[in-house]
Structures are given as structure tokens and as C-alpha cells.
Amino acid sequence: MRIIFIGPPGAGKGTQAARIVERYGIPHISTGDMLRAAVKAGTELGNTAKRYMNEGKLVPDDVIIGLVRERIAQGDASEGFLLDGFPRTIPQAEALGMALRADDVELDAVLLLEVPDALIVERITGRRQDPETGEIYHIRFNPPPDDIADRVVQRDDDTVEAVKQRLEAYHRQTAPLVPFYQDRDLLIRVDGVGTPDEVTERIVEELEAL
Ligand code: AMP
């Protein structure tokens, strides 16, 4: 199965992707996670990406496209993958289409997780992650258990200012992917408002119907 998750920042893509890849046994390819790992490792890519990420801006297409091409060429992605956070622009979607056509494979679906802007800021600014397990929590909606409460961390770009910028980037640069994939009969809209379990159920229902 080859699927893509798109949606605004804070829509729950990362949380849901982790559950879906476990269920279907496919690799989770998150460009955000790959970039954060590069930033942490202090590589050249990480240093370039960091400036854009902290300002809530998209990293240039050529940087990201190269990264994803290399990743999907790895053996574990030959039977399927879940792309989370990529593509985020029309040129990225076109480059992905070309890479898949060259391998003679096709996408199965593009799931759009829909959450209204009004809910996004609260969702994102309350988000915390356990650096040891990668588990994502929310200080109000899904608080971390007491024994790990002092080790959870906030992402550098989960601030109010960066979130506003990220939402703007989403509407301007990523939202055009909705008609792009709709025209290709791949788009599936999923209501992202509800508990994580409710949203997982909606996603699984759509995937089972493919
Ligand atoms: P995410 O974890 O998906 O929210 O991504 C965090 C940040 O990484 C974004 O705000 C961008 O700065 C950068 N990023 C992740 N994926 C992409 C992409 N496909 N294109 C450009 N920038 C990206």
C-alpha cells in the first residue's frame, strides 16, 4: 500500500501515521522527522533546514525531493509506504509522481486530515513528545503519565508565532495539492476532529474500502 497523509500542521498526521504503519506493516516516512534528525545530528542538511523550520517556512523543494527520492529507493519501501508531511507543494507532488512512474508503481490514496484553523493553535502549542519513545501527548487532551511528565519536550517550531507561519504556508503552498490529487481520483477526506481513536477508525474504514 502506498499512501500519503496531508493536512494542516497539528491535524494529527504523525499520531495517526504511527498507528496506520503498525497496522499495515509499511514504513513511516516523515520528512519532518527526517529533518529533525538531521538538525539534531548537526549535518549540513540539518543546518540548512533548521533556519526554515524554526521560522515555520517550508524547506526548499530541491532539498526535500532529493531526501525523499533516496528514502523511497530503500528496500523496505519497495512494497509500500506511508508518506507523512510530503509532498507539501505541487513541484514535490510532480517529482514524486515522476519517481513512482519510473519504478512503474502507483499511489493508492491520499488522505486529507481536515481540522479547522481555529483548533490548530491550541492543538499545537499544547503538544509534547517523549524523546525516548517518540510518543506524542497533549498537555490538556492527552497528558503524559506522571513518570515521564518531566522528560517530554516541545518542538522548537511549536510556538504561537511559528504555528501562524506554518498555517499560512499550508494554505498557500500545500492546499493546492487537494485539487491536484482530486483530479487524479486519489483524494480521500477524513474528519480529523475527535479523539485519536475515532480518527483512526475513520482512516481504517477508508483504507479497508480501497
Ligand atoms: P512536520 O513535522 O511535518 O510538521 O514538519 C516540520 C517542518 O519541517 C515544516 O514546518 C518544514 O519547515 C519542514 N518540512 C517537513 N516536510 C517538508 C516538506 N515536504 N517540504 C518542505 N518543508 C518540509
Tab-separated table of N, CA and C in Angstrom, residues 122-190:
chain	number	residue	atom	x	y	z
A	122	GLU	N	-4.299	25.698	19.501
A	122	GLU	CA	-4.348	25.038	20.809
A	122	GLU	C	-3.777	23.619	20.727
A	123	ARG	N	-4.080	22.936	19.639
A	123	ARG	CA	-3.562	21.572	19.479
A	123	ARG	C	-2.030	21.587	19.450
A	124	ILE	N	-1.465	22.525	18.702
A	124	ILE	CA	-0.008	22.509	18.508
A	124	ILE	C	0.759	23.041	19.708
A	125	THR	N	0.276	24.132	20.312
A	125	THR	CA	1.073	24.705	21.395
A	125	THR	C	1.035	23.816	22.644
A	126	GLY	N	0.042	22.937	22.733
A	126	GLY	CA	-0.021	22.018	23.881
A	126	GLY	C	0.678	20.688	23.609
A	127	ARG	N	1.218	20.544	22.411
A	127	ARG	CA	1.810	19.264	22.017
A	127	ARG	C	3.165	19.049	22.689
A	128	ARG	N	3.385	17.830	23.162
A	128	ARG	CA	4.686	17.467	23.758
A	128	ARG	C	5.044	16.077	23.260
A	129	GLN	N	6.353	15.794	23.178
A	129	GLN	CA	6.777	14.477	22.710
A	129	GLN	C	7.752	13.850	23.694
A	130	ASP	N	7.622	12.546	23.866
A	130	ASP	CA	8.575	11.809	24.695
A	130	ASP	C	9.795	11.503	23.818
A	131	PRO	N	10.960	12.090	24.135
A	131	PRO	CA	12.120	11.886	23.259
A	131	PRO	C	12.583	10.429	23.238
A	132	GLU	N	12.217	9.658	24.248
A	132	GLU	CA	12.682	8.260	24.283
A	132	GLU	C	11.843	7.333	23.420
A	133	THR	N	10.528	7.546	23.411
A	133	THR	CA	9.668	6.619	22.650
A	133	THR	C	9.096	7.259	21.388
A	134	GLY	N	9.145	8.586	21.299
A	134	GLY	CA	8.562	9.269	20.145
A	134	GLY	C	7.064	9.507	20.308
A	135	GLU	N	6.485	8.994	21.391
A	135	GLU	CA	5.040	9.123	21.644
A	135	GLU	C	4.651	10.603	21.765
A	136	ILE	N	3.515	10.955	21.147
A	136	ILE	CA	3.073	12.353	21.161
A	136	ILE	C	1.921	12.525	22.158
A	137	TYR	N	2.025	13.571	23.007
A	137	TYR	CA	0.983	13.859	24.013
A	137	TYR	C	0.453	15.276	23.820
A	138	HIS	N	-0.560	15.617	24.624
A	138	HIS	CA	-1.051	16.999	24.640
A	138	HIS	C	-1.334	17.346	26.092
A	139	ILE	N	-0.821	18.507	26.528
A	139	ILE	CA	-0.928	18.808	27.957
A	139	ILE	C	-2.371	18.801	28.471
A	140	ARG	N	-3.347	19.109	27.588
A	140	ARG	CA	-4.743	19.088	28.035
A	140	ARG	C	-5.522	17.868	27.570
A	141	PHE	N	-5.360	17.527	26.292
A	141	PHE	CA	-6.218	16.477	25.712
A	141	PHE	C	-5.719	15.058	25.942
A	142	ASN	N	-4.384	14.929	26.180
A	142	ASN	CA	-3.823	13.581	26.324
A	142	ASN	C	-2.528	13.706	27.132
A	143	PRO	N	-2.651	14.082	28.429
A	143	PRO	CA	-1.464	14.410	29.215
A	143	PRO	C	-0.516	13.215	29.388
A	144	PRO	N	0.794	13.489	29.357
A	144	PRO	CA	1.748	12.399	29.559
A	144	PRO	C	1.631	11.837	30.970
A	145	PRO	N	1.851	10.517	31.149
A	145	PRO	CA	1.796	9.935	32.501
A	145	PRO	C	2.831	10.599	33.419
A	146	ASP	N	2.532	10.591	34.739
A	146	ASP	CA	3.385	11.284	35.715
A	146	ASP	C	4.853	10.911	35.616
A	147	ASP	N	5.136	9.605	35.394
A	147	ASP	CA	6.540	9.185	35.446
A	147	ASP	C	7.377	9.698	34.276
A	148	ILE	N	6.735	10.210	33.234
A	148	ILE	CA	7.552	10.753	32.141
A	148	ILE	C	7.304	12.248	31.951
A	149	ALA	N	6.427	12.809	32.813
A	149	ALA	CA	5.996	14.200	32.617
A	149	ALA	C	7.167	15.184	32.547
A	150	ASP	N	8.283	14.925	33.280
A	150	ASP	CA	9.362	15.920	33.191
A	150	ASP	C	10.363	15.636	32.089
A	151	ARG	N	10.160	14.574	31.327
A	151	ARG	CA	11.101	14.422	30.219
A	151	ARG	C	10.493	14.756	28.847
A	152	VAL	N	9.170	14.997	28.785
A	152	VAL	CA	8.580	15.338	27.485
A	152	VAL	C	9.060	16.723	27.044
A	153	VAL	N	9.193	16.881	25.730
A	153	VAL	CA	9.725	18.149	25.200
A	153	VAL	C	8.775	18.742	24.171
A	154	GLN	N	8.957	20.042	23.961
A	154	GLN	CA	8.153	20.746	22.962
A	154	GLN	C	9.018	20.976	21.728
A	155	ARG	N	8.458	20.813	20.549
A	155	ARG	CA	9.212	21.086	19.327
A	155	ARG	C	9.556	22.564	19.230
A	156	ASP	N	10.728	22.871	18.662
A	156	ASP	CA	11.155	24.278	18.538
A	156	ASP	C	10.165	25.095	17.707
A	157	ASP	N	9.474	24.425	16.765
A	157	ASP	CA	8.558	25.181	15.896
A	157	ASP	C	7.109	25.062	16.352
A	158	ASP	N	6.869	24.604	17.570
A	158	ASP	CA	5.506	24.545	18.091
A	158	ASP	C	5.158	25.772	18.939
A	159	THR	N	5.671	26.940	18.526
A	159	THR	CA	5.351	28.186	19.221
A	159	THR	C	4.219	28.881	18.472
A	160	VAL	N	3.540	29.827	19.149
A	160	VAL	CA	2.410	30.512	18.523
A	160	VAL	C	2.829	31.188	17.208
A	161	GLU	N	3.991	31.862	17.227
A	161	GLU	CA	4.433	32.604	16.024
A	161	GLU	C	4.712	31.643	14.875
A	162	ALA	N	5.459	30.552	15.169
A	162	ALA	CA	5.798	29.609	14.097
A	162	ALA	C	4.548	28.903	13.572
A	163	VAL	N	3.595	28.641	14.463
A	163	VAL	CA	2.369	27.952	14.030
A	163	VAL	C	1.604	28.812	13.035
A	164	LYS	N	1.536	30.123	13.308
A	164	LYS	CA	0.810	31.020	12.383
A	164	LYS	C	1.463	30.975	11.014
A	165	GLN	N	2.790	31.000	11.011
A	165	GLN	CA	3.543	30.944	9.760
A	165	GLN	C	3.317	29.597	9.050
A	166	ARG	N	3.299	28.521	9.825
A	166	ARG	CA	3.124	27.178	9.242
A	166	ARG	C	1.726	27.023	8.633
A	167	LEU	N	0.737	27.618	9.314
A	167	LEU	CA	-0.628	27.552	8.777
A	167	LEU	C	-0.731	28.326	7.473
A	168	GLU	N	-0.030	29.476	7.459
A	168	GLU	CA	-0.046	30.296	6.245
A	168	GLU	C	0.620	29.522	5.110
A	169	ALA	N	1.751	28.872	5.404
A	169	ALA	CA	2.459	28.068	4.388
A	169	ALA	C	1.556	26.932	3.909
A	170	TYR	N	0.798	26.349	4.831
A	170	TYR	CA	-0.097	25.251	4.453
A	170	TYR	C	-1.137	25.740	3.440
A	171	HIS	N	-1.796	26.839	3.769
A	171	HIS	CA	-2.864	27.311	2.882
A	171	HIS	C	-2.330	27.769	1.529
A	172	ARG	N	-1.162	28.405	1.539
A	172	ARG	CA	-0.632	28.951	0.290
A	172	ARG	C	0.036	27.875	-0.561
A	173	GLN	N	0.850	27.006	0.080
A	173	GLN	CA	1.684	26.092	-0.712
A	173	GLN	C	1.173	24.647	-0.771
A	174	THR	N	0.525	24.192	0.311
A	174	THR	CA	0.135	22.769	0.363
A	174	THR	C	-1.313	22.544	-0.055
A	175	ALA	N	-2.223	23.465	0.294
A	175	ALA	CA	-3.639	23.262	-0.040
A	175	ALA	C	-3.881	23.026	-1.547
A	176	PRO	N	-3.062	23.602	-2.451
A	176	PRO	CA	-3.270	23.292	-3.881
A	176	PRO	C	-3.129	21.801	-4.217
A	177	LEU	N	-2.582	21.000	-3.299
A	177	LEU	CA	-2.490	19.555	-3.554
A	177	LEU	C	-3.874	18.894	-3.494
A	178	VAL	N	-4.825	19.553	-2.845
A	178	VAL	CA	-6.169	18.960	-2.717
A	178	VAL	C	-6.802	18.802	-4.111
A	179	PRO	N	-6.933	19.905	-4.904
A	179	PRO	CA	-7.468	19.691	-6.261
A	179	PRO	C	-6.544	18.834	-7.135
A	180	PHE	N	-5.223	18.919	-6.891
A	180	PHE	CA	-4.255	18.141	-7.683
A	180	PHE	C	-4.557	16.646	-7.554
A	181	TYR	N	-4.744	16.171	-6.322
A	181	TYR	CA	-4.991	14.733	-6.129
A	181	TYR	C	-6.463	14.358	-6.368
A	182	GLN	N	-7.346	15.357	-6.216
A	182	GLN	CA	-8.754	15.116	-6.520
A	182	GLN	C	-8.899	14.812	-8.023
A	183	ASP	N	-8.196	15.597	-8.833
A	183	ASP	CA	-8.234	15.382	-10.291
A	183	ASP	C	-7.713	14.002	-10.668
A	184	ARG	N	-6.844	13.444	-9.842
A	184	ARG	CA	-6.278	12.118	-10.129
A	184	ARG	C	-7.057	10.998	-9.439
A	185	ASP	N	-8.216	11.377	-8.854
A	185	ASP	CA	-9.093	10.408	-8.177
A	185	ASP	C	-8.430	9.687	-7.014
A	186	LEU	N	-7.557	10.382	-6.314
A	186	LEU	CA	-6.836	9.735	-5.211
A	186	LEU	C	-7.220	10.308	-3.850
A	187	LEU	N	-7.905	11.458	-3.848
A	187	LEU	CA	-8.128	12.161	-2.580
A	187	LEU	C	-9.257	11.572	-1.747
A	188	ILE	N	-8.968	11.341	-0.474
A	188	ILE	CA	-9.991	10.897	0.479
A	188	ILE	C	-9.985	11.877	1.649
A	189	ARG	N	-11.124	12.496	1.905
A	189	ARG	CA	-11.204	13.446	3.019
A	189	ARG	C	-11.579	12.711	4.305
A	190	VAL	N	-10.842	12.993	5.379
A	190	VAL	CA	-11.147	12.365	6.665
A	190	VAL	C	-11.290	13.478	7.703
